[in-house]
mmCIF file of C-alpha atoms in Angstrom:
data_model
loop_
_atom_site.group_PDB
_atom_site.id
_atom_site.type_symbol
_atom_site.label_atom_id
_atom_site.label_comp_id
_atom_site.label_asym_id
_atom_site.label_seq_id
_atom_site.Cartn_x
_atom_site.Cartn_y
_atom_site.Cartn_z
ATOM 1 C CA MET A 1 -15.245 -13.111 -6.962
ATOM 2 C CA ALA A 2 -17.400 -10.883 -8.751
ATOM 3 C CA ALA A 3 -15.815 -8.461 -11.542
ATOM 4 C CA LYS A 4 -15.137 -4.846 -9.874
ATOM 5 C CA PRO A 5 -15.158 -2.718 -13.449
ATOM 6 C CA THR A 6 -14.382 0.044 -10.718
ATOM 7 C CA LEU A 7 -10.756 -0.637 -10.092
ATOM 8 C CA HIS A 8 -7.995 1.149 -12.353
ATOM 9 C CA PRO A 9 -8.271 0.467 -16.039
ATOM 10 C CA ARG A 10 -5.001 -1.536 -15.280
ATOM 11 C CA ASN A 11 -4.984 -3.287 -12.813
ATOM 12 C CA GLN A 12 -5.542 -6.294 -13.572
ATOM 13 C CA HIS A 13 -8.289 -8.120 -11.349
ATOM 14 C CA ARG A 14 -11.192 -5.629 -12.380
ATOM 15 C CA GLY A 15 -12.596 -9.202 -13.783
ATOM 16 C CA GLY A 16 -12.284 -10.602 -10.754
ATOM 17 C CA TYR A 17 -10.365 -13.722 -9.108
ATOM 18 C CA ASP A 18 -9.992 -16.095 -11.846
ATOM 19 C CA PHE A 19 -10.067 -18.966 -10.122
ATOM 20 C CA GLU A 20 -9.182 -22.015 -12.517
ATOM 21 C CA ARG A 21 -6.168 -19.877 -14.092
ATOM 22 C CA LEU A 22 -4.649 -19.442 -9.694
ATOM 23 C CA ILE A 23 -5.335 -23.158 -9.467
ATOM 24 C CA LEU A 24 -3.338 -24.435 -11.977
ATOM 25 C CA LYS A 25 -0.319 -22.234 -10.515
ATOM 26 C CA ASN A 26 -1.338 -22.536 -6.233
ATOM 27 C CA PRO A 27 -2.477 -26.425 -5.927
ATOM 28 C CA GLU A 28 -2.732 -25.373 -2.139
ATOM 29 C CA LEU A 29 -5.558 -22.950 -2.995
ATOM 30 C CA GLU A 30 -7.555 -25.590 -4.255
ATOM 31 C CA GLY A 31 -8.135 -26.749 -1.212
ATOM 32 C CA PHE A 32 -9.860 -23.405 1.110
ATOM 33 C CA ILE A 33 -12.025 -23.072 -2.258
ATOM 34 C CA THR A 34 -16.394 -22.446 -1.846
ATOM 35 C CA ARG A 35 -18.680 -22.803 -3.622
ATOM 36 C CA ASN A 36 -21.718 -19.288 -2.968
ATOM 37 C CA PRO A 37 -25.068 -19.363 -3.691
ATOM 38 C CA ARG A 38 -25.029 -18.993 -6.760
ATOM 39 C CA GLY A 39 -22.604 -22.193 -7.245
ATOM 40 C CA GLN A 40 -19.446 -19.845 -8.025
ATOM 41 C CA MET A 41 -15.512 -19.867 -6.601
ATOM 42 C CA THR A 42 -14.941 -18.548 -4.348
ATOM 43 C CA ILE A 43 -12.976 -18.786 -0.242
ATOM 44 C CA ASN A 44 -13.879 -18.417 3.295
ATOM 45 C CA PHE A 45 -13.223 -14.686 3.331
ATOM 46 C CA GLN A 46 -13.670 -14.684 7.185
ATOM 47 C CA ASP A 47 -10.395 -18.242 7.223
ATOM 48 C CA GLY A 48 -7.504 -15.652 7.246
ATOM 49 C CA ALA A 49 -5.319 -19.838 6.181
ATOM 50 C CA ALA A 50 -7.971 -19.316 3.267
ATOM 51 C CA VAL A 51 -6.876 -15.134 2.509
ATOM 52 C CA ARG A 52 -3.437 -15.850 2.960
ATOM 53 C CA MET A 53 -3.450 -18.792 0.095
ATOM 54 C CA LEU A 54 -4.768 -16.492 -2.110
ATOM 55 C CA ASN A 55 -2.440 -14.085 -1.522
ATOM 56 C CA ARG A 56 -0.023 -16.095 -2.422
ATOM 57 C CA ALA A 57 -1.773 -16.941 -5.104
ATOM 58 C CA LEU A 58 -2.571 -13.631 -6.790
ATOM 59 C CA LEU A 59 0.687 -12.333 -6.449
ATOM 60 C CA THR A 60 2.510 -15.686 -7.932
ATOM 61 C CA THR A 61 -0.070 -16.376 -11.030
ATOM 62 C CA HIS A 62 -0.118 -12.302 -11.239
ATOM 63 C CA TYR A 63 3.461 -10.640 -10.107
ATOM 64 C CA ASP A 64 5.914 -13.241 -10.947
ATOM 65 C CA VAL A 65 6.550 -13.967 -7.659
ATOM 66 C CA ASP A 66 7.626 -17.124 -6.738
ATOM 67 C CA PHE A 67 8.186 -17.125 -3.098
ATOM 68 C CA TRP A 68 5.275 -15.382 -0.459
ATOM 69 C CA ASP A 69 5.297 -15.385 3.386
ATOM 70 C CA ILE A 70 4.569 -13.672 6.669
ATOM 71 C CA PRO A 71 4.954 -14.685 10.360
ATOM 72 C CA ALA A 72 1.723 -16.341 11.572
ATOM 73 C CA SER A 73 -0.381 -12.966 12.991
ATOM 74 C CA TYR A 74 1.186 -10.677 10.268
ATOM 75 C CA LEU A 75 -0.565 -8.504 8.268
ATOM 76 C CA CYS A 76 -2.333 -10.010 5.145
ATOM 77 C CA PRO A 77 -3.352 -7.088 2.755
ATOM 78 C CA PRO A 78 -5.892 -7.553 0.270
ATOM 79 C CA VAL A 79 -4.561 -7.094 -3.335
ATOM 80 C CA PRO A 80 -6.179 -5.664 -6.027
ATOM 81 C CA GLY A 81 -6.215 -2.758 -4.057
ATOM 82 C CA ARG A 82 -3.061 -2.576 -2.997
ATOM 83 C CA VAL A 83 -1.484 -2.326 -6.902
ATOM 84 C CA ASP A 84 -4.517 0.201 -6.984
ATOM 85 C CA TYR A 85 -2.619 2.175 -4.849
ATOM 86 C CA ILE A 86 0.580 2.371 -7.103
ATOM 87 C CA HIS A 87 -1.212 2.343 -10.910
ATOM 88 C CA TYR A 88 -2.313 5.408 -9.115
ATOM 89 C CA LEU A 89 0.895 7.074 -8.179
ATOM 90 C CA ALA A 90 2.069 5.896 -11.416
ATOM 91 C CA ASP A 91 -0.878 7.531 -12.357
ATOM 92 C CA LEU A 92 0.538 10.660 -10.519
ATOM 93 C CA LEU A 93 3.762 10.421 -12.041
ATOM 94 C CA THR A 94 3.326 10.602 -15.484
ATOM 95 C CA GLU A 95 2.468 13.986 -15.058
ATOM 96 C CA GLY A 96 6.408 15.497 -14.795
ATOM 97 C CA ASN A 97 7.001 13.138 -17.714
ATOM 98 C CA GLY A 98 5.545 13.844 -20.640
ATOM 99 C CA LYS A 99 2.664 12.900 -19.919
ATOM 100 C CA LYS A 100 3.984 9.483 -20.472
ATOM 101 C CA ILE A 101 3.510 6.431 -17.636
ATOM 102 C CA PRO A 102 7.737 6.514 -15.980
ATOM 103 C CA ARG A 103 9.032 3.154 -16.368
ATOM 104 C CA GLY A 104 11.846 1.452 -14.371
ATOM 105 C CA PRO A 105 14.434 1.220 -11.865
ATOM 106 C CA LYS A 106 15.616 4.864 -12.490
ATOM 107 C CA VAL A 107 11.847 5.995 -11.298
ATOM 108 C CA HIS A 108 12.421 5.914 -6.491
ATOM 109 C CA ALA A 109 9.888 4.583 -4.150
ATOM 110 C CA LEU A 110 10.012 4.762 -0.476
ATOM 111 C CA ASP A 111 7.103 2.453 0.868
ATOM 112 C CA ILE A 112 6.684 3.698 4.424
ATOM 113 C CA GLY A 113 5.869 0.608 6.561
ATOM 114 C CA THR A 114 7.010 -1.548 3.787
ATOM 115 C CA GLY A 115 5.053 -4.551 6.102
ATOM 116 C CA ALA A 116 6.063 -8.711 6.418
ATOM 117 C CA SER A 117 4.707 -8.805 3.336
ATOM 118 C CA LEU A 118 6.389 -6.302 0.467
ATOM 119 C CA VAL A 119 3.335 -6.264 -1.410
ATOM 120 C CA TYR A 120 3.694 -3.009 -2.599
ATOM 121 C CA PRO A 121 7.408 -3.186 -4.192
ATOM 122 C CA LEU A 122 5.972 -6.900 -5.296
ATOM 123 C CA ALA A 123 3.475 -5.118 -6.925
ATOM 124 C CA GLY A 124 5.190 -1.340 -8.471
ATOM 125 C CA GLN A 125 9.000 -3.789 -9.544
ATOM 126 C CA HIS A 126 6.537 -6.034 -11.948
ATOM 127 C CA GLU A 127 3.767 -3.231 -13.109
ATOM 128 C CA TYR A 128 6.428 -1.001 -13.351
ATOM 129 C CA GLY A 129 9.672 -1.667 -12.693
ATOM 130 C CA TRP A 130 10.682 0.787 -10.464
ATOM 131 C CA ALA A 131 13.524 0.817 -7.783
ATOM 132 C CA PHE A 132 12.274 1.143 -4.472
ATOM 133 C CA THR A 133 12.998 1.434 -1.002
ATOM 134 C CA GLY A 134 10.907 -0.154 1.988
ATOM 135 C CA VAL A 135 10.769 0.807 5.910
ATOM 136 C CA ASP A 136 9.639 -0.517 8.881
ATOM 137 C CA ILE A 137 10.104 -0.158 12.100
ATOM 138 C CA ASP A 138 9.316 -4.014 13.329
ATOM 139 C CA PRO A 139 11.816 -5.687 13.464
ATOM 140 C CA VAL A 140 9.924 -8.720 12.066
ATOM 141 C CA ALA A 141 9.061 -7.468 9.218
ATOM 142 C CA ILE A 142 11.503 -6.423 8.218
ATOM 143 C CA LYS A 143 12.902 -10.047 8.087
ATOM 144 C CA SER A 144 9.889 -11.131 5.970
ATOM 145 C CA ALA A 145 10.444 -8.701 3.501
ATOM 146 C CA ARG A 146 13.947 -9.385 3.348
ATOM 147 C CA GLN A 147 12.988 -13.083 2.416
ATOM 148 C CA ILE A 148 10.486 -12.081 0.240
ATOM 149 C CA SER A 149 13.207 -9.586 -1.971
ATOM 150 C CA ALA A 150 15.924 -12.067 -1.579
ATOM 151 C CA ARG A 151 14.332 -15.740 -3.042
ATOM 152 C CA ASN A 152 12.462 -14.180 -5.489
ATOM 153 C CA GLY A 153 15.674 -12.297 -7.062
ATOM 154 C CA LEU A 154 14.596 -8.893 -6.057
ATOM 155 C CA ASP A 155 16.256 -5.754 -5.521
ATOM 156 C CA VAL A 156 14.632 -3.465 -2.588
ATOM 157 C CA LYS A 157 16.459 -1.915 -0.018
ATOM 158 C CA LEU A 158 14.830 -2.390 3.855
ATOM 159 C CA ILE A 159 15.998 -0.498 6.242
ATOM 160 C CA HIS A 160 14.655 -0.875 10.587
ATOM 161 C CA GLN A 161 13.176 2.008 11.711
ATOM 162 C CA LYS A 162 13.937 2.054 15.317
ATOM 163 C CA ASN A 163 12.325 5.534 16.500
ATOM 164 C CA ALA A 164 8.916 4.781 15.742
ATOM 165 C CA ASN A 165 8.352 8.431 16.137
ATOM 166 C CA ASP A 166 10.704 9.599 13.257
ATOM 167 C CA ILE A 167 9.014 8.493 9.400
ATOM 168 C CA PHE A 168 11.641 10.263 8.299
ATOM 169 C CA LYS A 169 14.541 10.383 9.660
ATOM 170 C CA GLY A 170 17.183 7.922 9.125
ATOM 171 C CA VAL A 171 15.581 7.053 5.826
ATOM 172 C CA ILE A 172 16.017 9.872 4.000
ATOM 173 C CA GLY A 173 19.778 10.651 3.389
ATOM 174 C CA PRO A 174 21.625 13.434 2.623
ATOM 175 C CA ASP A 175 22.206 12.986 -0.623
ATOM 176 C CA ASP A 176 18.842 10.679 -1.442
ATOM 177 C CA ARG A 177 16.268 12.074 -3.806
ATOM 178 C CA TYR A 178 12.934 9.869 -4.218
ATOM 179 C CA HIS A 179 10.159 10.920 -6.824
ATOM 180 C CA VAL A 180 6.993 9.582 -4.370
ATOM 181 C CA THR A 181 6.370 8.281 -1.169
ATOM 182 C CA LEU A 182 4.015 5.930 0.033
ATOM 183 C CA CYS A 183 1.825 4.408 3.234
ATOM 184 C CA ASN A 184 -0.299 2.350 4.223
ATOM 185 C CA PRO A 185 -0.966 4.349 7.618
ATOM 186 C CA PRO A 186 -1.876 2.414 10.899
ATOM 187 C CA PHE A 187 -5.197 2.821 11.479
ATOM 188 C CA HIS A 188 -6.712 2.906 15.107
ATOM 189 C CA LYS A 189 -5.669 4.363 18.927
ATOM 190 C CA SER A 190 -5.836 1.474 20.360
ATOM 191 C CA GLN A 191 -5.354 -2.006 20.029
ATOM 192 C CA ALA A 192 -8.854 -1.740 22.171
ATOM 193 C CA LYS A 193 -10.407 0.228 19.434
ATOM 194 C CA ALA A 194 -8.651 -1.915 15.862
ATOM 195 C CA GLU A 195 -11.107 -5.274 18.248
ATOM 196 C CA GLU A 196 -14.340 -2.255 19.090
ATOM 197 C CA GLY A 197 -13.377 -1.897 15.029
ATOM 198 C CA THR A 198 -13.393 -5.173 13.805
ATOM 199 C CA ARG A 199 -16.584 -6.281 15.276
ATOM 200 C CA ARG A 200 -18.207 -4.064 14.059
ATOM 201 C CA LYS A 201 -16.942 -5.413 10.538
ATOM 202 C CA TRP A 202 -18.196 -8.302 10.811
ATOM 203 C CA ARG A 203 -21.347 -7.264 12.890
ATOM 204 C CA ASN A 204 -21.711 -5.078 9.860
ATOM 205 C CA LEU A 205 -21.420 -8.336 7.199
ATOM 206 C CA GLY A 206 -23.372 -10.007 9.394
ATOM 207 C CA LYS A 207 -20.763 -13.094 10.216
ATOM 208 C CA GLY A 208 -21.545 -12.561 14.257
ATOM 209 C CA ASN A 209 -19.334 -10.060 17.204
ATOM 210 C CA SER A 210 -15.746 -11.773 16.789
ATOM 211 C CA ALA A 211 -12.517 -10.006 17.190
ATOM 212 C CA HIS A 212 -10.847 -12.248 14.434
ATOM 213 C CA LEU A 213 -8.979 -10.480 12.161
ATOM 214 C CA ASN A 214 -8.765 -12.876 9.610
ATOM 215 C CA PHE A 215 -6.270 -10.115 7.314
ATOM 216 C CA GLY A 216 -4.348 -10.492 10.699
ATOM 217 C CA GLY A 217 -2.422 -7.487 12.139
ATOM 218 C CA GLN A 218 1.224 -7.017 14.885
ATOM 219 C CA ASN A 219 -0.767 -4.122 17.194
ATOM 220 C CA ALA A 220 2.628 -1.369 14.340
ATOM 221 C CA GLU A 221 0.122 -2.700 11.718
ATOM 222 C CA LEU A 222 -3.281 -1.539 13.128
ATOM 223 C CA TRP A 223 -2.514 1.275 16.035
ATOM 224 C CA CYS A 224 -0.955 3.938 16.565
ATOM 225 C CA PRO A 225 -0.899 6.913 19.254
ATOM 226 C CA GLY A 226 -3.182 10.099 17.757
ATOM 227 C CA GLY A 227 -4.577 6.285 15.142
ATOM 228 C CA GLU A 228 -4.441 7.704 11.405
ATOM 229 C CA ILE A 229 -4.832 11.172 11.599
ATOM 230 C CA GLY A 230 -2.405 10.736 14.114
ATOM 231 C CA PHE A 231 0.394 9.496 12.147
ATOM 232 C CA ILE A 232 -0.035 11.169 9.191
ATOM 233 C CA ALA A 233 0.214 14.629 10.901
ATOM 234 C CA ARG A 234 3.515 13.452 11.932
ATOM 235 C CA MET A 235 4.170 12.684 8.755
ATOM 236 C CA ILE A 236 3.483 15.970 7.264
ATOM 237 C CA GLU A 237 5.596 18.256 9.881
ATOM 238 C CA GLN A 238 7.742 16.003 9.029
ATOM 239 C CA SER A 239 8.032 15.863 5.511
ATOM 240 C CA VAL A 240 9.480 19.744 5.485
ATOM 241 C CA ASN A 241 13.036 18.289 6.789
ATOM 242 C CA CYS A 242 13.066 16.857 3.206
ATOM 243 C CA GLY A 243 11.328 18.394 0.625
ATOM 244 C CA PRO A 244 12.940 19.205 -1.676
ATOM 245 C CA GLN A 245 14.442 15.502 -1.910
ATOM 246 C CA CYS A 246 10.873 14.141 -3.144
ATOM 247 C CA LEU A 247 8.944 14.821 -6.161
ATOM 248 C CA TRP A 248 5.666 13.247 -4.643
ATOM 249 C CA PHE A 249 4.431 12.467 -0.533
ATOM 250 C CA THR A 250 1.466 10.225 -0.300
ATOM 251 C CA CYS A 251 -0.385 8.216 2.084
ATOM 252 C CA LEU A 252 -3.564 6.678 1.792
ATOM 253 C CA VAL A 253 -6.744 7.603 4.421
ATOM 254 C CA SER A 254 -9.024 6.146 6.089
ATOM 255 C CA LYS A 255 -11.134 8.273 6.683
ATOM 256 C CA LYS A 256 -12.960 11.073 4.689
ATOM 257 C CA GLU A 257 -13.269 13.623 8.096
ATOM 258 C CA ASN A 258 -10.135 13.412 8.029
ATOM 259 C CA LEU A 259 -9.330 14.728 5.265
ATOM 260 C CA LYS A 260 -10.539 18.978 6.317
ATOM 261 C CA PRO A 261 -8.000 18.918 9.212
ATOM 262 C CA LEU A 262 -5.173 17.351 7.452
ATOM 263 C CA SER A 263 -5.728 20.235 4.792
ATOM 264 C CA ARG A 264 -4.905 22.337 7.477
ATOM 265 C CA LEU A 265 -2.215 21.190 7.646
ATOM 266 C CA LEU A 266 -0.530 20.685 4.060
ATOM 267 C CA LYS A 267 -1.707 24.734 3.914
ATOM 268 C CA LYS A 268 0.557 25.424 7.233
ATOM 269 C CA ALA A 269 3.446 23.016 6.086
ATOM 270 C CA LYS A 270 3.407 25.816 3.157
ATOM 271 C CA VAL A 271 3.649 22.871 0.028
ATOM 272 C CA ALA A 272 3.526 24.221 -3.381
ATOM 273 C CA GLU A 273 0.087 22.242 -3.965
ATOM 274 C CA PHE A 274 -1.756 18.916 -2.767
ATOM 275 C CA ARG A 275 -4.080 17.214 -4.484
ATOM 276 C CA VAL A 276 -6.461 14.115 -3.256
ATOM 277 C CA VAL A 277 -7.252 11.453 -5.162
ATOM 278 C CA ASP A 278 -10.326 9.098 -4.596
ATOM 279 C CA MET A 279 -10.119 5.189 -6.512
ATOM 280 C CA ALA A 280 -13.083 2.383 -6.033
ATOM 281 C CA GLN A 281 -13.192 -1.238 -4.808
ATOM 282 C CA GLY A 282 -16.065 -2.554 -5.538
ATOM 283 C CA GLN A 283 -18.829 -0.909 -3.182
ATOM 284 C CA LYS A 284 -15.531 0.523 -0.885
ATOM 285 C CA THR A 285 -13.937 4.413 -1.921
ATOM 286 C CA SER A 286 -10.925 5.029 -0.447
ATOM 287 C CA ARG A 287 -8.247 7.617 -1.320
ATOM 288 C CA PHE A 288 -5.134 8.687 -0.909
ATOM 289 C CA ILE A 289 -3.331 12.526 0.008
ATOM 290 C CA ALA A 290 -0.449 13.363 -2.276
ATOM 291 C CA TRP A 291 1.137 16.746 -1.390
ATOM 292 C CA THR A 292 4.547 18.151 -3.361
ATOM 293 C CA TYR A 293 6.901 21.208 -2.552
ATOM 294 C CA HIS A 294 8.118 21.456 -5.364
ATOM 295 C CA ALA A 295 6.676 24.223 -8.268
ATOM 296 C CA LYS A 296 4.946 22.696 -11.139
ATOM 297 C CA ARG A 297 7.503 24.209 -13.076
ATOM 298 C CA GLN A 298 10.599 22.132 -10.961
ATOM 299 C CA ARG A 299 8.381 18.751 -11.613
ATOM 300 C CA SER A 300 9.519 16.844 -14.956
ATOM 301 C CA PHE A 301 11.520 14.220 -14.853
ATOM 302 C CA ASP A 302 14.081 11.980 -16.806
ATOM 303 C CA ALA A 303 12.893 8.348 -16.173
ATOM 304 C CA ARG A 304 16.032 7.513 -17.022
ATOM 305 C CA LYS A 305 18.306 9.807 -15.331
ATOM 306 C CA PRO A 306 15.693 11.889 -12.001
ATOM 307 C CA GLN A 307 16.348 14.756 -11.704
ATOM 308 C CA LEU A 308 14.983 16.717 -8.477
#
């Protein structure tokens, strides 16, 4: 992969993929290596097995993950972009920590829709040592996440959310406190829309008209009623009830046009502050929204003893 200097300055993948290093740590990756027209090492990103092996190599090499595997057809997220989100969250939290990056297990993060891959807790614990709670509505994803956590000797608290309409209810207990929540929400409104979006992606790349998902994904990972904006709107509405228990709520927003209606919803929720944080991964631009119910003077916390 070519260098991506637009990634966060602390992102280990700014220099691109060092395939020789990756192969040394994960010899199986060599069987998936091809050469691009310039003779550089790469993989076929249309091949789901190759993408999965690359992810395993990246997590093993850069994040000290000894075991990583996910069930067939489950979402295999691109690691560099996911890690970027973690680094920008760390920047967000520095504001309440004397401009110092908060590190260690006293910093509590809640991953909504943690998925079978457990990628955010894996990256966040390695880079900053934060304590993670992951929640998902899919029992298979939770089982996979528990296996990854256990086989790597990690202590990620994992919760199976049995009511798909609830985001925080049944997850954030009356005595729980979190410094930040994070989420990569379902993007599409239906399975048909998800398949249409995949075909459009491959056409734009000049790769035909396939609905094949090289990064995988189950229904709950790819679509939900109301799509991205419906999910985030529900998240904002439900965050009001647990606002005092979390310093910052955040969520990725894929569609830029969704920012305006979401901003109106945040104003209606009477949050103390909200902002949009832009991120860039090469030619792709992404972003997340962040909102808090705590006034600025209330946001200071000691990373050794969190007080919200």
